[in-house]
């Protein structure tokens, strides 16, 4: 019974953004959880601008950590370009998970800024939770540092959750 449970839990995991700070730590941490066989890691070329490009990496996996996200704090690109990239790239990843029929769980890295920034939460000491979504128009009006990052993270997470409910 225990052996069967262990077998079920084993399987390949895909990490998007494996070159980044959190992604590389995720990969390293997984390597220390068990003794990995040789050739345990495979590197795939994938880009959020090409939503279909993640499918080969995801096929056959049991889990996906979707960590990749552009952190363009210098605002070199327009907000709408980044929103399109992160939303369509994330939907491509989620669709590949669904199509794989093997993926059982997807972990998406959120950020506190997707729930903190709205005219009710700012300056108040009330509790915020998953229902206290950041208001992207409020953020745009603030014209604050990292505003486009907050907008991309909020809209991407919302679209990912819609996909989850629909599927
Ligand atoms: N670090 C934190 O304190 C923190 C806090 C809250 C939430 N998060 C979230 O955690 C995630 C990772 O953050 P991080 O700090 O590890 O960032 P990071 O070091 O900048 O890593 C970002 C990763 O995303 C990849 N990426 C960027 N644009 C891409 C694209 N168009 N297509 C495919 N991959 C792309 C990067 O690949 P390249 O190197 O090839 O560009 C890199 O591997 C993000 O979703 C972020 O919002 C981080």
mmCIF file of C-alpha atoms and ligand atoms in Angstrom:
data_model
loop_
_atom_site.group_PDB
_atom_site.id
_atom_site.type_symbol
_atom_site.label_atom_id
_atom_site.label_comp_id
_atom_site.label_asym_id
_atom_site.label_seq_id
_atom_site.Cartn_x
_atom_site.Cartn_y
_atom_site.Cartn_z
ATOM 1 C CA UNK A 1 0.000 0.000 0.000
ATOM 2 C CA UNK A 2 2.784 2.409 1.038
ATOM 3 C CA UNK A 3 4.811 1.404 -2.041
ATOM 4 C CA UNK A 4 1.790 2.029 -4.277
ATOM 5 C CA UNK A 5 1.287 5.473 -2.704
ATOM 6 C CA UNK A 6 4.964 6.318 -3.273
ATOM 7 C CA UNK A 7 4.760 5.219 -6.906
ATOM 8 C CA UNK A 8 1.748 7.441 -7.472
ATOM 9 C CA UNK A 9 3.553 10.438 -6.000
ATOM 10 C CA UNK A 10 6.616 10.067 -8.227
ATOM 11 C CA UNK A 11 6.839 11.620 -11.632
ATOM 12 C CA UNK A 12 8.394 14.334 -13.721
ATOM 13 C CA UNK A 13 7.938 17.991 -12.807
ATOM 14 C CA UNK A 14 8.225 20.960 -15.168
ATOM 15 C CA UNK A 15 9.471 24.335 -13.882
ATOM 16 C CA UNK A 16 8.934 27.345 -16.150
ATOM 17 C CA UNK A 17 11.487 30.099 -15.564
ATOM 18 C CA UNK A 18 14.060 27.625 -14.261
ATOM 19 C CA UNK A 19 16.888 30.105 -14.941
ATOM 20 C CA UNK A 20 15.415 32.685 -12.557
ATOM 21 C CA UNK A 21 15.782 33.243 -8.835
ATOM 22 C CA UNK A 22 12.782 31.271 -7.582
ATOM 23 C CA UNK A 23 12.792 28.808 -10.479
ATOM 24 C CA UNK A 24 16.413 27.775 -10.000
ATOM 25 C CA UNK A 25 15.871 27.307 -6.249
ATOM 26 C CA UNK A 26 12.797 25.207 -6.986
ATOM 27 C CA UNK A 27 14.849 22.941 -9.253
ATOM 28 C CA UNK A 28 17.704 22.697 -6.725
ATOM 29 C CA UNK A 29 15.300 21.944 -3.890
ATOM 30 C CA UNK A 30 13.652 19.149 -5.846
ATOM 31 C CA UNK A 31 17.062 17.636 -6.517
ATOM 32 C CA UNK A 32 17.706 17.400 -2.788
ATOM 33 C CA UNK A 33 14.374 15.708 -2.021
ATOM 34 C CA UNK A 34 15.483 12.410 -3.552
ATOM 35 C CA UNK A 35 18.597 10.983 -5.153
ATOM 36 C CA UNK A 36 18.151 12.004 -8.773
ATOM 37 C CA UNK A 37 19.245 9.556 -11.468
ATOM 38 C CA UNK A 38 21.756 10.699 -14.070
ATOM 39 C CA UNK A 39 20.144 12.759 -16.787
ATOM 40 C CA UNK A 40 17.458 13.828 -14.305
ATOM 41 C CA UNK A 41 17.252 17.331 -15.675
ATOM 42 C CA UNK A 42 16.183 18.328 -19.172
ATOM 43 C CA UNK A 43 16.299 21.907 -20.413
ATOM 44 C CA UNK A 44 13.688 23.111 -22.910
ATOM 45 C CA UNK A 45 13.571 26.315 -24.916
ATOM 46 C CA UNK A 46 10.187 27.955 -24.336
ATOM 47 C CA UNK A 47 8.900 31.507 -24.480
ATOM 48 C CA UNK A 48 5.724 33.077 -23.091
ATOM 49 C CA UNK A 49 5.438 34.897 -26.431
ATOM 50 C CA UNK A 50 4.990 31.452 -28.023
ATOM 51 C CA UNK A 51 2.280 29.909 -25.828
ATOM 52 C CA UNK A 52 2.547 26.516 -27.573
ATOM 53 C CA UNK A 53 6.279 26.271 -26.899
ATOM 54 C CA UNK A 54 5.817 24.861 -23.372
ATOM 55 C CA UNK A 55 3.901 21.774 -24.499
ATOM 56 C CA UNK A 56 6.968 19.556 -25.166
ATOM 57 C CA UNK A 57 8.305 20.288 -21.661
ATOM 58 C CA UNK A 58 4.951 19.678 -19.971
ATOM 59 C CA UNK A 59 3.918 16.503 -21.811
ATOM 60 C CA UNK A 60 4.199 13.491 -19.483
ATOM 61 C CA UNK A 61 4.758 15.562 -16.328
ATOM 62 C CA UNK A 62 2.699 15.085 -13.172
ATOM 63 C CA UNK A 63 3.206 18.632 -11.931
ATOM 64 C CA UNK A 64 4.113 22.095 -13.173
ATOM 65 C CA UNK A 65 5.575 25.045 -11.294
ATOM 66 C CA UNK A 66 4.756 28.065 -13.455
ATOM 67 C CA UNK A 67 7.276 30.605 -12.213
ATOM 68 C CA UNK A 68 8.323 32.396 -15.446
ATOM 69 C CA UNK A 69 7.295 36.042 -15.587
ATOM 70 C CA UNK A 70 9.032 39.085 -17.084
ATOM 71 C CA UNK A 71 10.283 41.403 -14.337
ATOM 72 C CA UNK A 72 10.760 44.526 -16.440
ATOM 73 C CA UNK A 73 10.959 47.121 -13.679
ATOM 74 C CA UNK A 74 12.665 49.613 -16.024
ATOM 75 C CA UNK A 75 9.466 49.553 -18.105
ATOM 76 C CA UNK A 76 11.319 48.998 -21.369
ATOM 77 C CA UNK A 77 8.171 47.544 -22.919
ATOM 78 C CA UNK A 78 4.614 48.818 -22.921
ATOM 79 C CA UNK A 79 2.238 47.401 -20.323
ATOM 80 C CA UNK A 80 -0.108 45.928 -22.959
ATOM 81 C CA UNK A 81 2.772 44.009 -24.579
ATOM 82 C CA UNK A 82 3.651 42.446 -21.232
ATOM 83 C CA UNK A 83 0.030 41.710 -20.352
ATOM 84 C CA UNK A 84 -0.479 39.920 -23.659
ATOM 85 C CA UNK A 85 2.738 37.922 -23.125
ATOM 86 C CA UNK A 86 1.985 36.830 -19.585
ATOM 87 C CA UNK A 87 -1.717 36.078 -20.063
ATOM 88 C CA UNK A 88 -1.452 34.218 -23.369
ATOM 89 C CA UNK A 89 1.743 32.467 -22.236
ATOM 90 C CA UNK A 90 0.084 31.339 -18.999
ATOM 91 C CA UNK A 91 -3.034 30.140 -20.833
ATOM 92 C CA UNK A 92 -0.758 28.206 -23.208
ATOM 93 C CA UNK A 93 0.905 26.522 -20.231
ATOM 94 C CA UNK A 94 -2.432 25.678 -18.604
ATOM 95 C CA UNK A 95 -3.822 24.326 -21.873
ATOM 96 C CA UNK A 96 -0.702 22.155 -22.272
ATOM 97 C CA UNK A 97 -1.286 20.846 -18.724
ATOM 98 C CA UNK A 98 -4.876 19.964 -19.605
ATOM 99 C CA UNK A 99 -3.910 18.377 -22.926
ATOM 100 C CA UNK A 100 -1.165 16.315 -21.271
ATOM 101 C CA UNK A 101 -3.759 14.312 -19.247
ATOM 102 C CA UNK A 102 -0.856 13.537 -16.883
ATOM 103 C CA UNK A 103 -0.491 16.823 -14.975
ATOM 104 C CA UNK A 104 -2.245 16.596 -11.626
ATOM 105 C CA UNK A 105 -1.258 19.916 -10.083
ATOM 106 C CA UNK A 106 -0.095 23.353 -11.231
ATOM 107 C CA UNK A 107 1.616 25.767 -8.858
ATOM 108 C CA UNK A 108 1.572 29.422 -9.890
ATOM 109 C CA UNK A 109 3.670 32.040 -8.081
ATOM 110 C CA UNK A 110 1.448 34.896 -7.007
ATOM 111 C CA UNK A 111 2.528 38.088 -5.272
ATOM 112 C CA UNK A 112 1.011 40.091 -2.446
ATOM 113 C CA UNK A 113 0.551 43.014 -4.831
ATOM 114 C CA UNK A 114 -2.337 41.193 -6.549
ATOM 115 C CA UNK A 115 -4.509 41.689 -3.447
ATOM 116 C CA UNK A 116 -3.261 44.860 -1.765
ATOM 117 C CA UNK A 117 -3.787 47.677 -4.180
ATOM 118 C CA UNK A 118 -7.326 48.958 -4.312
ATOM 119 C CA UNK A 119 -8.960 52.030 -2.846
ATOM 120 C CA UNK A 120 -10.478 49.987 -0.007
ATOM 121 C CA UNK A 121 -7.297 48.212 1.086
ATOM 122 C CA UNK A 122 -4.726 51.015 0.745
ATOM 123 C CA UNK A 123 -4.245 52.839 4.016
ATOM 124 C CA UNK A 124 -6.653 50.593 5.905
ATOM 125 C CA UNK A 125 -5.778 48.035 8.530
ATOM 126 C CA UNK A 126 -8.487 45.611 7.438
ATOM 127 C CA UNK A 127 -7.623 42.042 6.551
ATOM 128 C CA UNK A 128 -7.034 41.289 2.879
ATOM 129 C CA UNK A 129 -7.544 37.868 1.340
ATOM 130 C CA UNK A 130 -8.125 36.183 -2.017
ATOM 131 C CA UNK A 131 -11.274 38.259 -2.560
ATOM 132 C CA UNK A 132 -9.472 41.593 -2.168
ATOM 133 C CA UNK A 133 -8.243 41.828 -5.731
ATOM 134 C CA UNK A 134 -5.974 44.651 -6.774
ATOM 135 C CA UNK A 135 -7.825 47.166 -8.933
ATOM 136 C CA UNK A 136 -5.657 47.578 -12.033
ATOM 137 C CA UNK A 137 -7.226 50.940 -12.970
ATOM 138 C CA UNK A 138 -6.432 52.196 -9.466
ATOM 139 C CA UNK A 139 -2.804 51.058 -9.951
ATOM 140 C CA UNK A 140 -2.622 52.755 -13.350
ATOM 141 C CA UNK A 141 -3.860 56.021 -11.834
ATOM 142 C CA UNK A 142 -1.144 55.822 -9.156
ATOM 143 C CA UNK A 143 1.568 55.681 -11.868
ATOM 144 C CA UNK A 144 3.810 54.097 -9.260
ATOM 145 C CA UNK A 145 7.099 52.249 -9.594
ATOM 146 C CA UNK A 146 6.536 48.643 -10.774
ATOM 147 C CA UNK A 147 2.929 49.480 -11.658
ATOM 148 C CA UNK A 148 2.987 47.461 -14.892
ATOM 149 C CA UNK A 149 4.368 44.459 -12.991
ATOM 150 C CA UNK A 150 1.432 44.657 -10.570
ATOM 151 C CA UNK A 151 -1.008 44.914 -13.492
ATOM 152 C CA UNK A 152 0.516 41.919 -15.328
ATOM 153 C CA UNK A 153 0.566 39.790 -12.181
ATOM 154 C CA UNK A 154 -3.039 40.640 -11.283
ATOM 155 C CA UNK A 155 -4.483 40.089 -14.770
ATOM 156 C CA UNK A 156 -2.453 36.899 -15.293
ATOM 157 C CA UNK A 157 -3.578 35.400 -12.005
ATOM 158 C CA UNK A 158 -7.213 36.293 -12.690
ATOM 159 C CA UNK A 159 -7.100 34.662 -16.116
ATOM 160 C CA UNK A 160 -5.378 31.579 -14.683
ATOM 161 C CA UNK A 161 -8.100 31.233 -12.051
ATOM 162 C CA UNK A 162 -10.835 31.640 -14.681
ATOM 163 C CA UNK A 163 -9.195 28.833 -16.653
ATOM 164 C CA UNK A 164 -9.148 26.695 -13.523
ATOM 165 C CA UNK A 165 -12.879 27.262 -12.853
ATOM 166 C CA UNK A 166 -13.803 26.588 -16.470
ATOM 167 C CA UNK A 167 -11.756 23.412 -16.667
HETATM 168 N N1 LIG B 1 11.464 37.134 -6.054
HETATM 169 C C1 LIG B 1 10.472 37.527 -5.272
HETATM 170 O O1 LIG B 1 10.678 38.078 -4.186
HETATM 171 C C2 LIG B 1 9.027 37.307 -5.694
HETATM 172 C C3 LIG B 1 7.991 37.748 -4.872
HETATM 173 C C4 LIG B 1 6.679 37.520 -5.244
HETATM 174 C C5 LIG B 1 6.400 36.854 -6.417
HETATM 175 N N2 LIG B 1 7.411 36.464 -7.227
HETATM 176 C C6 LIG B 1 7.060 35.788 -8.486
HETATM 177 O O2 LIG B 1 7.890 34.667 -8.655
HETATM 178 C C7 LIG B 1 8.183 34.466 -10.031
HETATM 179 C C8 LIG B 1 9.674 34.397 -10.255
HETATM 180 O O3 LIG B 1 10.288 35.563 -9.771
HETATM 181 P P1 LIG B 1 11.877 35.676 -9.694
HETATM 182 O O4 LIG B 1 12.172 36.665 -8.639
HETATM 183 O O5 LIG B 1 12.477 34.318 -9.635
HETATM 184 O O6 LIG B 1 12.180 36.359 -11.106
HETATM 185 P P2 LIG B 1 13.466 36.201 -12.066
HETATM 186 O O7 LIG B 1 14.666 35.811 -11.309
HETATM 187 O O8 LIG B 1 13.506 37.453 -12.891
HETATM 188 O O9 LIG B 1 13.039 34.987 -12.996
HETATM 189 C C9 LIG B 1 12.063 35.141 -13.982
HETATM 190 C C10 LIG B 1 12.092 33.942 -14.889
HETATM 191 O O10 LIG B 1 11.088 34.122 -15.892
HETATM 192 C C11 LIG B 1 11.684 33.891 -17.161
HETATM 193 N N3 LIG B 1 11.036 34.682 -18.207
HETATM 194 C C12 LIG B 1 10.938 36.024 -18.322
HETATM 195 N N4 LIG B 1 10.326 36.349 -19.464
HETATM 196 C C13 LIG B 1 10.050 35.189 -20.102
HETATM 197 C C14 LIG B 1 9.437 34.847 -21.336
HETATM 198 N N5 LIG B 1 8.972 35.800 -22.180
HETATM 199 N N6 LIG B 1 9.314 33.552 -21.662
HETATM 200 C C15 LIG B 1 9.786 32.563 -20.833
HETATM 201 N N7 LIG B 1 10.384 32.816 -19.669
HETATM 202 C C16 LIG B 1 10.511 34.112 -19.302
HETATM 203 C C17 LIG B 1 13.123 34.310 -17.004
HETATM 204 O O11 LIG B 1 13.883 33.695 -18.021
HETATM 205 P P3 LIG B 1 15.149 34.442 -18.681
HETATM 206 O O12 LIG B 1 16.173 34.509 -17.627
HETATM 207 O O13 LIG B 1 15.498 33.565 -19.821
HETATM 208 O O14 LIG B 1 14.629 35.785 -19.102
HETATM 209 C C18 LIG B 1 13.430 33.761 -15.608
HETATM 210 O O15 LIG B 1 13.758 32.397 -15.696
HETATM 211 C C19 LIG B 1 7.489 35.598 -10.782
HETATM 212 O O16 LIG B 1 6.225 35.137 -11.222
HETATM 213 C C20 LIG B 1 7.305 36.651 -9.714
HETATM 214 O O17 LIG B 1 6.192 37.466 -9.985
HETATM 215 C C21 LIG B 1 8.719 36.675 -6.901
#
